[in-house]
Amino acid sequence: MKLKIIENNRIIKISSNKSHFQRVLIASILSKKKIIINNYTYSEDNMILIKCFIELGYSIDIYDDYMIVNNQNRKIKKSYTLNIEDSGFAIRVLPIILSSENAKIKILYNKRIYFRNIKELEIIFNQFNLSILITQDYLEFYGGNQFKNNLIYCNCSISSQYATGLLFYMAFIQNIELKVNNPTSKNYLDLTLDVIQQFGISISNDNYTNFYINRVENINNQEISIEGDWSGASNLIVLALIMGKGIFANLSLSSKQSDKIIIELLLNIGAKITYIDNLLIVEKSKLKSFDFDADNCPDLIPVLIPLAILTNRRCIIRNVNRLQYKESNRLKELLISYQNMKANITYNNNTIIIEKSKIELANLNSQGDHRLAMSYAIAMKSINSKIQLIEDKSVNKSYPDFYEQIKKIEIYE
């Protein structure tokens, strides 16, 4: 089946996914091979990681729509000071992969990073026979671990990113076995394993608890393209579903990104969605209620709340507690904001329940959190245009084109 004609200015090209980019960049750096990375986005989190690796002496040549990694030899120093600002991924992954550096490493960050529960780093470093100092403003350690224990443990009840750091460590730095307690966000671990596999290293696992290197091949990959971002796209898809029509390019249905599950959820509740000629087409639909387990995709929760309200039915979102450890305490902020809008929303025992509601005018503050800003923008556009959003451009953290792309959603009366 072919589409007749679609005006190019109606097609929304979804920006690239920062989680995929971050993993590809780290694997490229650690591989020590010359790699071309295509289709990346100038989001704040991406640029933070790029700047950190440049400060570490790695060669990264940046062009308009691609970059070249390891085009020149690395310039090594005896000490490094990095600033990861508000990047949760960087604070959990960089210290692990830099622990083998024969150098003093100091990593600066915004104060709220400290309150996102980064104490697991102390447990990991203790297994590396290394000391790490963690304060409200920075962490510091001397690298160069020579530990004898080949088995490393980590707890991922708060974030799977600790396991991601250790998977990169075992793939590119030292062959260890990894045991993960309380694995969460398993799709993100799949994404990490998939990227590592692209560099010829196959890591097997037993139900995401025991990881070990299975096979190493010599793969001469020279170019890697970054996938479109299902996390940011989920907001635009939901808005199109509620308001009219959206046509989206640069989204892969075979992606390992956890938030791709939004399509399965929406189809189950009656959404009209087609995928033709590599375009995802979403049209306004009458929706049923849903009962959704968000354990492996917490970033979807903020957009699922306005979606639930607009079904005009009782909806349930389970396993939401990890929202407390994001860029803000998202669980608290979402409940406060939507209750201020008079939404019939409650929380109990790791579960959010949304009942039939009539939304009223409210002033909302995203608290500098990009996922909250997106959720409130969807509420403002689809539920009540009189909602006031205090916007601080926080969407630039992951999706700089978000507000421009909202304008391309067709609105039906």
Tab-separated table of C-alpha atoms in Angstrom:
chain	number	residue	atom	x	y	z
A	1	MET	CA	0.000	0.000	0.000
A	2	LYS	CA	1.384	3.404	-0.976
A	3	LEU	CA	0.620	6.795	0.388
A	4	LYS	CA	-0.841	9.111	-2.201
A	5	ILE	CA	0.897	12.414	-1.539
A	6	ILE	CA	2.108	13.845	1.735
A	7	GLU	CA	3.359	17.385	1.925
A	8	ASN	CA	6.888	17.397	3.292
A	9	ASN	CA	6.069	20.210	5.696
A	10	ARG	CA	3.492	17.954	7.391
A	11	ILE	CA	6.006	15.166	8.083
A	12	ILE	CA	7.585	15.340	11.526
A	13	LYS	CA	11.120	13.967	11.510
A	14	ILE	CA	11.644	12.665	15.019
A	15	SER	CA	14.920	13.788	16.577
A	16	SER	CA	17.510	11.149	17.383
A	17	ASN	CA	17.419	9.283	20.674
A	18	LYS	CA	19.887	10.499	23.283
A	19	SER	CA	20.060	7.111	25.053
A	20	HIS	CA	21.136	5.419	21.826
A	21	PHE	CA	23.607	8.201	21.020
A	22	GLN	CA	25.189	8.151	24.487
A	23	ARG	CA	25.791	4.415	24.254
A	24	VAL	CA	27.148	4.582	20.705
A	25	LEU	CA	29.493	7.430	21.648
A	26	ILE	CA	30.873	5.546	24.670
A	27	ALA	CA	31.355	2.325	22.688
A	28	SER	CA	33.049	4.267	19.878
A	29	ILE	CA	35.408	6.007	22.312
A	30	LEU	CA	36.314	2.808	24.158
A	31	SER	CA	36.772	0.806	20.952
A	32	LYS	CA	39.682	3.132	20.007
A	33	LYS	CA	38.527	2.810	16.394
A	34	LYS	CA	37.733	5.638	13.994
A	35	ILE	CA	33.931	5.777	13.894
A	36	ILE	CA	31.521	8.084	12.067
A	37	ILE	CA	28.283	8.726	13.979
A	38	ASN	CA	25.369	9.953	11.851
A	39	ASN	CA	22.030	11.538	12.769
A	40	TYR	CA	22.737	12.835	16.252
A	41	THR	CA	20.943	15.716	18.020
A	42	TYR	CA	22.369	18.783	19.744
A	43	SER	CA	20.528	18.061	22.976
A	44	GLU	CA	22.053	19.266	26.230
A	45	ASP	CA	22.719	15.757	27.548
A	46	ASN	CA	24.456	14.767	24.314
A	47	MET	CA	26.663	17.853	24.344
A	48	ILE	CA	27.598	17.306	28.001
A	49	LEU	CA	28.917	13.836	27.223
A	50	ILE	CA	30.757	15.055	24.126
A	51	LYS	CA	32.453	17.837	26.113
A	52	CYS	CA	33.491	15.376	28.816
A	53	PHE	CA	35.241	13.098	26.332
A	54	ILE	CA	36.939	16.048	24.642
A	55	GLU	CA	38.174	17.173	28.086
A	56	LEU	CA	39.461	13.625	28.594
A	57	GLY	CA	41.630	14.120	25.513
A	58	TYR	CA	39.648	12.106	22.987
A	59	SER	CA	39.302	13.267	19.386
A	60	ILE	CA	35.729	14.172	18.389
A	61	ASP	CA	35.281	16.193	15.191
A	62	ILE	CA	31.760	17.650	15.001
A	63	TYR	CA	29.954	18.521	11.748
A	64	ASP	CA	26.362	19.547	11.010
A	65	ASP	CA	24.790	16.091	10.934
A	66	TYR	CA	27.628	13.709	11.801
A	67	MET	CA	30.777	13.428	13.885
A	68	ILE	CA	34.056	11.533	13.639
A	69	VAL	CA	35.350	9.846	16.801
A	70	ASN	CA	38.984	8.796	17.373
A	71	ASN	CA	40.265	10.501	14.226
A	72	GLN	CA	43.453	11.366	16.154
A	73	ASN	CA	45.355	9.867	19.072
A	74	ARG	CA	44.156	10.666	22.575
A	75	LYS	CA	45.986	13.303	24.622
A	76	ILE	CA	46.475	11.889	28.126
A	77	LYS	CA	46.839	13.957	31.313
A	78	LYS	CA	47.403	13.124	34.990
A	79	SER	CA	44.168	14.693	36.185
A	80	TYR	CA	40.812	15.660	34.705
A	81	THR	CA	37.923	17.851	35.850
A	82	LEU	CA	34.610	17.194	34.138
A	83	ASN	CA	31.246	18.912	34.510
A	84	ILE	CA	28.222	16.703	33.881
A	85	GLU	CA	25.748	19.386	35.063
A	86	ASP	CA	22.411	17.560	35.434
A	87	SER	CA	23.037	14.358	33.465
A	88	GLY	CA	21.938	11.313	35.445
A	89	PHE	CA	23.348	8.988	32.785
A	90	ALA	CA	26.780	10.605	32.935
A	91	ILE	CA	27.051	10.513	36.735
A	92	ARG	CA	26.209	6.812	36.889
A	93	VAL	CA	28.221	5.624	33.877
A	94	LEU	CA	31.305	7.855	33.526
A	95	PRO	CA	32.869	7.101	36.949
A	96	ILE	CA	32.651	3.362	36.238
A	97	ILE	CA	34.309	3.482	32.825
A	98	LEU	CA	36.910	5.988	34.078
A	99	SER	CA	37.807	3.946	37.163
A	100	SER	CA	40.688	2.296	35.296
A	101	GLU	CA	42.302	5.641	34.365
A	102	ASN	CA	45.707	6.189	35.985
A	103	ALA	CA	44.653	9.721	36.867
A	104	LYS	CA	42.792	11.874	39.358
A	105	ILE	CA	39.185	12.312	38.239
A	106	LYS	CA	36.910	15.055	39.564
A	107	ILE	CA	33.326	15.268	38.305
A	108	LEU	CA	31.268	18.381	39.039
A	109	TYR	CA	27.466	18.383	38.961
A	110	ASN	CA	24.360	20.303	39.947
A	111	LYS	CA	23.250	19.743	43.533
A	112	ARG	CA	20.125	17.789	42.680
A	113	ILE	CA	22.262	15.058	41.095
A	114	TYR	CA	23.385	14.188	44.624
A	115	PHE	CA	19.785	13.625	45.687
A	116	ARG	CA	19.122	11.205	42.827
A	117	ASN	CA	20.670	8.452	44.942
A	118	ILE	CA	24.164	7.838	43.525
A	119	LYS	CA	25.460	5.910	46.546
A	120	GLU	CA	25.623	2.702	44.494
A	121	LEU	CA	28.882	4.089	43.059
A	122	GLU	CA	30.504	3.667	46.489
A	123	ILE	CA	29.545	-0.022	46.538
A	124	ILE	CA	30.884	-0.579	43.015
A	125	PHE	CA	34.133	1.283	43.713
A	126	ASN	CA	34.641	-0.707	46.898
A	127	GLN	CA	34.608	-3.857	44.746
A	128	PHE	CA	37.187	-2.177	42.514
A	129	ASN	CA	39.373	-1.615	45.624
A	130	LEU	CA	39.053	2.129	45.028
A	131	SER	CA	37.927	4.992	47.238
A	132	ILE	CA	35.467	7.563	45.943
A	133	LEU	CA	34.463	10.822	47.605
A	134	ILE	CA	30.879	11.893	46.921
A	135	THR	CA	29.692	15.358	47.995
A	136	GLN	CA	26.660	17.464	47.101
A	137	ASP	CA	28.654	19.300	44.410
A	138	TYR	CA	31.201	16.834	43.052
A	139	LEU	CA	32.724	13.392	43.283
A	140	GLU	CA	36.416	12.574	43.140
A	141	PHE	CA	38.625	9.500	42.896
A	142	TYR	CA	42.010	8.253	41.792
A	143	GLY	CA	41.661	5.587	39.124
A	144	GLY	CA	43.803	2.654	38.153
A	145	ASN	CA	42.009	-0.254	39.803
A	146	GLN	CA	43.790	-3.586	39.908
A	147	PHE	CA	41.147	-5.678	41.658
A	148	LYS	CA	41.401	-9.457	41.746
A	149	ASN	CA	37.731	-10.330	42.131
A	150	ASN	CA	36.360	-11.201	38.704
A	151	LEU	CA	32.721	-10.988	39.835
A	152	ILE	CA	31.123	-7.567	40.371
A	153	TYR	CA	27.707	-6.924	41.904
A	154	CYS	CA	25.419	-3.934	41.426
A	155	ASN	CA	21.920	-3.022	42.512
A	156	CYS	CA	19.694	-1.544	39.817
A	157	SER	CA	16.527	-0.947	41.831
A	158	ILE	CA	16.972	2.819	41.271
A	159	SER	CA	18.542	2.801	37.811
A	160	SER	CA	19.783	0.305	35.225
A	161	GLN	CA	22.502	2.791	34.255
A	162	TYR	CA	24.931	1.326	36.799
A	163	ALA	CA	24.690	-1.983	34.951
A	164	THR	CA	25.161	-0.160	31.636
A	165	GLY	CA	28.424	1.341	32.921
A	166	LEU	CA	29.627	-2.073	34.063
A	167	LEU	CA	28.640	-3.680	30.758
A	168	PHE	CA	30.824	-1.167	28.916
A	169	TYR	CA	33.578	-1.836	31.454
A	170	MET	CA	33.465	-5.609	30.909
A	171	ALA	CA	33.242	-5.262	27.123
A	172	PHE	CA	36.064	-2.783	26.536
A	173	ILE	CA	38.225	-2.503	29.665
A	174	GLN	CA	38.399	-5.755	31.656
A	175	ASN	CA	36.608	-9.051	31.218
A	176	ILE	CA	34.537	-9.495	34.367
A	177	GLU	CA	31.331	-11.267	35.252
A	178	LEU	CA	28.465	-9.065	36.366
A	179	LYS	CA	25.649	-9.937	38.744
A	180	VAL	CA	22.707	-7.503	38.835
A	181	ASN	CA	20.283	-7.365	41.736
A	182	ASN	CA	16.789	-5.958	41.123
A	183	PRO	CA	17.174	-5.387	37.361
A	184	THR	CA	14.920	-2.614	36.058
A	185	SER	CA	14.449	-0.886	32.690
A	186	LYS	CA	15.502	-4.099	30.954
A	187	ASN	CA	14.941	-2.594	27.512
A	188	TYR	CA	17.680	-0.061	28.251
A	189	LEU	CA	19.997	-2.956	29.076
A	190	ASP	CA	18.986	-4.540	25.752
A	191	LEU	CA	19.876	-1.276	24.034
A	192	THR	CA	23.301	-1.289	25.698
A	193	LEU	CA	23.923	-4.920	24.746
A	194	ASP	CA	22.806	-4.242	21.173
A	195	VAL	CA	25.282	-1.352	20.805
A	196	ILE	CA	28.117	-3.436	22.282
A	197	GLN	CA	27.211	-6.223	19.849
A	198	GLN	CA	27.720	-3.774	16.956
A	199	PHE	CA	31.356	-3.603	18.034
A	200	GLY	CA	31.771	-7.378	17.884
A	201	ILE	CA	31.325	-8.236	21.569
A	202	SER	CA	28.487	-10.579	22.487
A	203	ILE	CA	27.409	-10.521	26.141
A	204	SER	CA	25.006	-13.195	27.347
A	205	ASN	CA	22.741	-12.941	30.375
A	206	ASP	CA	20.523	-15.104	32.547
A	207	ASN	CA	17.270	-13.190	32.941
A	208	TYR	CA	19.184	-9.899	33.303
A	209	THR	CA	20.871	-11.020	36.537
A	210	ASN	CA	24.121	-12.700	35.440
A	211	PHE	CA	26.107	-11.230	32.541
A	212	TYR	CA	29.237	-12.661	30.917
A	213	ILE	CA	31.106	-12.238	27.632
A	214	ASN	CA	30.103	-14.958	25.227
A	215	ARG	CA	31.997	-14.107	22.048
A	216	VAL	CA	34.380	-11.485	20.653
A	217	GLU	CA	34.679	-10.850	16.918
A	218	ASN	CA	36.676	-8.390	14.864
A	219	ILE	CA	34.093	-6.122	13.230
A	220	ASN	CA	35.287	-3.236	11.071
A	221	ASN	CA	32.232	-1.016	11.392
A	222	GLN	CA	33.016	2.554	10.363
A	223	GLU	CA	29.616	4.272	10.471
A	224	ILE	CA	26.689	4.067	12.886
A	225	SER	CA	23.399	5.990	12.637
A	226	ILE	CA	21.413	7.041	15.696
A	227	GLU	CA	17.773	5.979	15.904
A	228	GLY	CA	14.830	8.343	16.216
A	229	ASP	CA	13.694	9.022	19.790
A	230	TRP	CA	10.651	7.038	20.913
A	231	SER	CA	10.663	8.821	24.289
A	232	GLY	CA	10.154	12.286	22.854
A	233	ALA	CA	7.999	10.963	20.022
A	234	SER	CA	5.547	9.398	22.484
A	235	ASN	CA	4.372	12.880	23.491
A	236	LEU	CA	3.808	13.944	19.894
A	237	ILE	CA	2.091	10.652	19.064
A	238	VAL	CA	-0.301	11.007	22.006
A	239	LEU	CA	-1.106	14.602	21.030
A	240	ALA	CA	-1.835	13.571	17.434
A	241	LEU	CA	-4.029	10.736	18.676
A	242	ILE	CA	-6.037	13.133	20.812
A	243	MET	CA	-6.173	16.170	18.538
A	244	GLY	CA	-6.089	15.125	14.893
A	245	LYS	CA	-3.295	13.615	12.862
A	246	GLY	CA	0.473	13.245	12.915
A	247	ILE	CA	2.861	11.805	10.342
A	248	PHE	CA	6.207	10.773	11.805
A	249	ALA	CA	9.487	9.822	10.148
A	250	ASN	CA	12.705	8.407	11.630
A	251	LEU	CA	11.067	5.864	13.948
A	252	SER	CA	12.034	2.184	13.792
A	253	LEU	CA	9.558	-0.490	14.850
A	254	SER	CA	12.498	-2.861	15.428
A	255	SER	CA	14.160	-0.491	17.918
A	256	LYS	CA	15.313	-1.803	21.317
A	257	GLN	CA	14.216	1.446	22.972
A	258	SER	CA	11.878	0.688	25.856
A	259	ASP	CA	9.435	3.518	25.062
A	260	LYS	CA	8.556	1.946	21.721
A	261	ILE	CA	5.976	0.021	23.766
A	262	ILE	CA	3.777	3.145	23.526
A	263	ILE	CA	2.586	1.813	20.144
A	264	GLU	CA	1.478	-1.519	21.628
A	265	LEU	CA	-0.356	0.273	24.440
A	266	LEU	CA	-2.121	2.693	22.086
A	267	LEU	CA	-3.205	-0.035	19.670
A	268	ASN	CA	-4.643	-1.990	22.601
A	269	ILE	CA	-6.844	0.953	23.623
A	270	GLY	CA	-8.211	1.629	20.145
A	271	ALA	CA	-5.715	3.970	18.502
A	272	LYS	CA	-5.720	4.281	14.728
A	273	ILE	CA	-2.050	3.829	13.819
A	274	THR	CA	-0.504	2.698	10.523
A	275	TYR	CA	3.100	2.295	9.379
A	276	ILE	CA	3.524	2.846	5.654
A	277	ASP	CA	6.654	3.607	3.626
A	278	ASN	CA	8.676	4.113	6.845
A	279	LEU	CA	6.169	6.684	8.079
A	280	LEU	CA	4.136	6.270	11.259
A	281	ILE	CA	0.670	7.767	10.792
A	282	VAL	CA	-1.456	8.473	13.860
A	283	GLU	CA	-5.048	9.715	13.671
A	284	LYS	CA	-7.616	10.898	16.200
A	285	SER	CA	-9.366	7.957	17.844
A	286	LYS	CA	-11.870	7.071	20.523
A	287	LEU	CA	-9.872	5.449	23.301
A	288	LYS	CA	-10.522	2.791	25.931
A	289	SER	CA	-9.101	2.682	29.451
A	290	PHE	CA	-5.749	1.063	30.218
A	291	ASP	CA	-3.869	-0.730	32.995
A	292	PHE	CA	-0.154	-0.342	32.279
A	293	ASP	CA	3.015	-1.604	33.975
A	294	ALA	CA	5.670	1.134	33.599
A	295	ASP	CA	8.501	-0.734	35.339
A	296	ASN	CA	10.664	-0.895	32.202
A	297	CYS	CA	9.644	2.472	30.733
A	298	PRO	CA	9.325	5.131	33.477
A	299	ASP	CA	9.843	7.985	30.994
A	300	LEU	CA	6.405	7.227	29.518
A	301	ILE	CA	4.560	7.897	32.772
A	302	PRO	CA	4.348	11.717	32.431
A	303	VAL	CA	2.636	11.528	29.018
A	304	LEU	CA	0.377	8.652	30.074
A	305	ILE	CA	-1.330	10.899	32.635
A	306	PRO	CA	-2.868	13.381	30.129
A	307	LEU	CA	-3.644	10.394	27.906
A	308	ALA	CA	-5.508	8.737	30.799
A	309	ILE	CA	-7.464	11.916	31.517
A	310	LEU	CA	-8.533	12.154	27.899
A	311	THR	CA	-9.804	8.576	27.751
A	312	ASN	CA	-12.414	9.836	30.241
A	313	ARG	CA	-12.189	6.438	31.942
A	314	ARG	CA	-10.448	4.859	34.916
A	315	CYS	CA	-6.781	4.175	34.066
A	316	ILE	CA	-4.005	2.601	36.130
A	317	ILE	CA	-0.220	3.075	35.850
A	318	ARG	CA	1.820	0.608	37.909
A	319	ASN	CA	5.438	0.586	39.170
A	320	VAL	CA	5.930	4.347	39.313
A	321	ASN	CA	8.174	4.774	42.386
A	322	ARG	CA	11.429	5.281	40.449
A	323	LEU	CA	10.035	8.605	39.244
A	324	GLN	CA	11.280	10.007	42.554
A	325	TYR	CA	14.907	9.760	41.387
A	326	LYS	CA	14.708	11.546	38.040
A	327	GLU	CA	15.637	15.158	37.164
A	328	SER	CA	13.042	16.112	39.743
A	329	ASN	CA	10.870	14.070	42.055
A	330	ARG	CA	8.554	13.437	39.124
A	331	LEU	CA	6.128	11.385	41.151
A	332	LYS	CA	5.523	14.217	43.599
A	333	GLU	CA	5.455	16.943	40.953
A	334	LEU	CA	3.064	15.110	38.635
A	335	LEU	CA	0.616	14.427	41.439
A	336	ILE	CA	0.728	18.033	42.676
A	337	SER	CA	0.385	19.574	39.208
A	338	TYR	CA	-2.477	17.405	37.969
A	339	GLN	CA	-4.290	17.691	41.290
A	340	ASN	CA	-3.948	21.478	40.930
A	341	MET	CA	-5.733	21.051	37.598
A	342	LYS	CA	-8.498	19.217	39.534
A	343	ALA	CA	-7.647	15.906	37.920
A	344	ASN	CA	-8.993	12.946	39.858
A	345	ILE	CA	-5.560	11.384	40.329
A	346	THR	CA	-4.307	9.397	43.321
A	347	TYR	CA	-1.237	7.419	44.318
A	348	ASN	CA	-1.082	4.276	46.419
A	349	ASN	CA	1.378	1.417	46.758
A	350	ASN	CA	3.596	2.187	43.739
A	351	THR	CA	0.562	2.858	41.529
A	352	ILE	CA	-1.098	5.944	40.021
A	353	ILE	CA	-4.866	5.791	39.432
A	354	ILE	CA	-6.637	8.348	37.217
A	355	GLU	CA	-10.416	8.569	37.267
A	356	LYS	CA	-12.794	10.553	35.047
A	357	SER	CA	-11.891	14.211	35.502
A	358	LYS	CA	-12.788	17.729	34.466
A	359	ILE	CA	-9.628	19.808	34.184
A	360	GLU	CA	-9.531	23.413	35.346
A	361	LEU	CA	-7.103	26.288	34.869
A	362	ALA	CA	-3.773	26.012	36.709
A	363	ASN	CA	-0.278	27.448	36.626
A	364	LEU	CA	2.287	24.695	36.137
A	365	ASN	CA	6.042	24.709	36.693
A	366	SER	CA	8.187	22.074	35.023
A	367	GLN	CA	10.850	22.456	37.740
A	368	GLY	CA	13.494	22.327	35.012
A	369	ASP	CA	12.472	18.744	34.155
A	370	HIS	CA	12.097	18.033	30.432
A	371	ARG	CA	9.620	15.156	30.848
A	372	LEU	CA	7.340	17.262	33.031
A	373	ALA	CA	7.469	20.129	30.528
A	374	MET	CA	6.412	17.775	27.731
A	375	SER	CA	3.566	16.293	29.773
A	376	TYR	CA	2.222	19.733	30.721
A	377	ALA	CA	2.526	20.957	27.134
A	378	ILE	CA	0.386	18.024	25.973
A	379	ALA	CA	-2.169	18.816	28.693
A	380	MET	CA	-2.242	22.471	27.678
A	381	LYS	CA	-2.690	21.691	23.977
A	382	SER	CA	-5.233	18.913	24.324
A	383	ILE	CA	-7.134	19.385	27.592
A	384	ASN	CA	-7.289	23.075	28.459
A	385	SER	CA	-5.567	25.826	26.488
A	386	LYS	CA	-5.847	28.156	29.495
A	387	ILE	CA	-3.337	26.097	31.481
A	388	GLN	CA	-0.263	28.251	32.063
A	389	LEU	CA	3.112	26.540	31.658
A	390	ILE	CA	6.166	28.184	33.185
A	391	GLU	CA	8.680	27.061	30.595
A	392	ASP	CA	12.429	27.187	31.132
A	393	LYS	CA	13.463	25.458	27.903
A	394	SER	CA	14.101	22.273	29.841
A	395	VAL	CA	13.094	20.229	26.766
A	396	ASN	CA	16.514	21.118	25.329
A	397	LYS	CA	17.931	18.451	27.624
A	398	SER	CA	16.640	15.715	25.339
A	399	TYR	CA	14.477	17.137	22.526
A	400	PRO	CA	15.262	20.709	21.383
A	401	ASP	CA	12.761	20.565	18.478
A	402	PHE	CA	9.803	19.604	20.657
A	403	TYR	CA	7.793	22.843	20.570
A	404	GLU	CA	8.387	23.413	16.865
A	405	GLN	CA	7.230	19.901	16.053
A	406	ILE	CA	4.060	20.272	18.125
A	407	LYS	CA	2.981	22.924	15.615
A	408	LYS	CA	3.014	20.307	12.830
A	409	ILE	CA	0.286	18.196	14.434
A	410	GLU	CA	-2.923	18.576	12.417
A	411	ILE	CA	-5.849	19.669	14.599
A	412	TYR	CA	-9.325	18.308	13.860
A	413	GLU	CA	-12.463	19.991	15.134
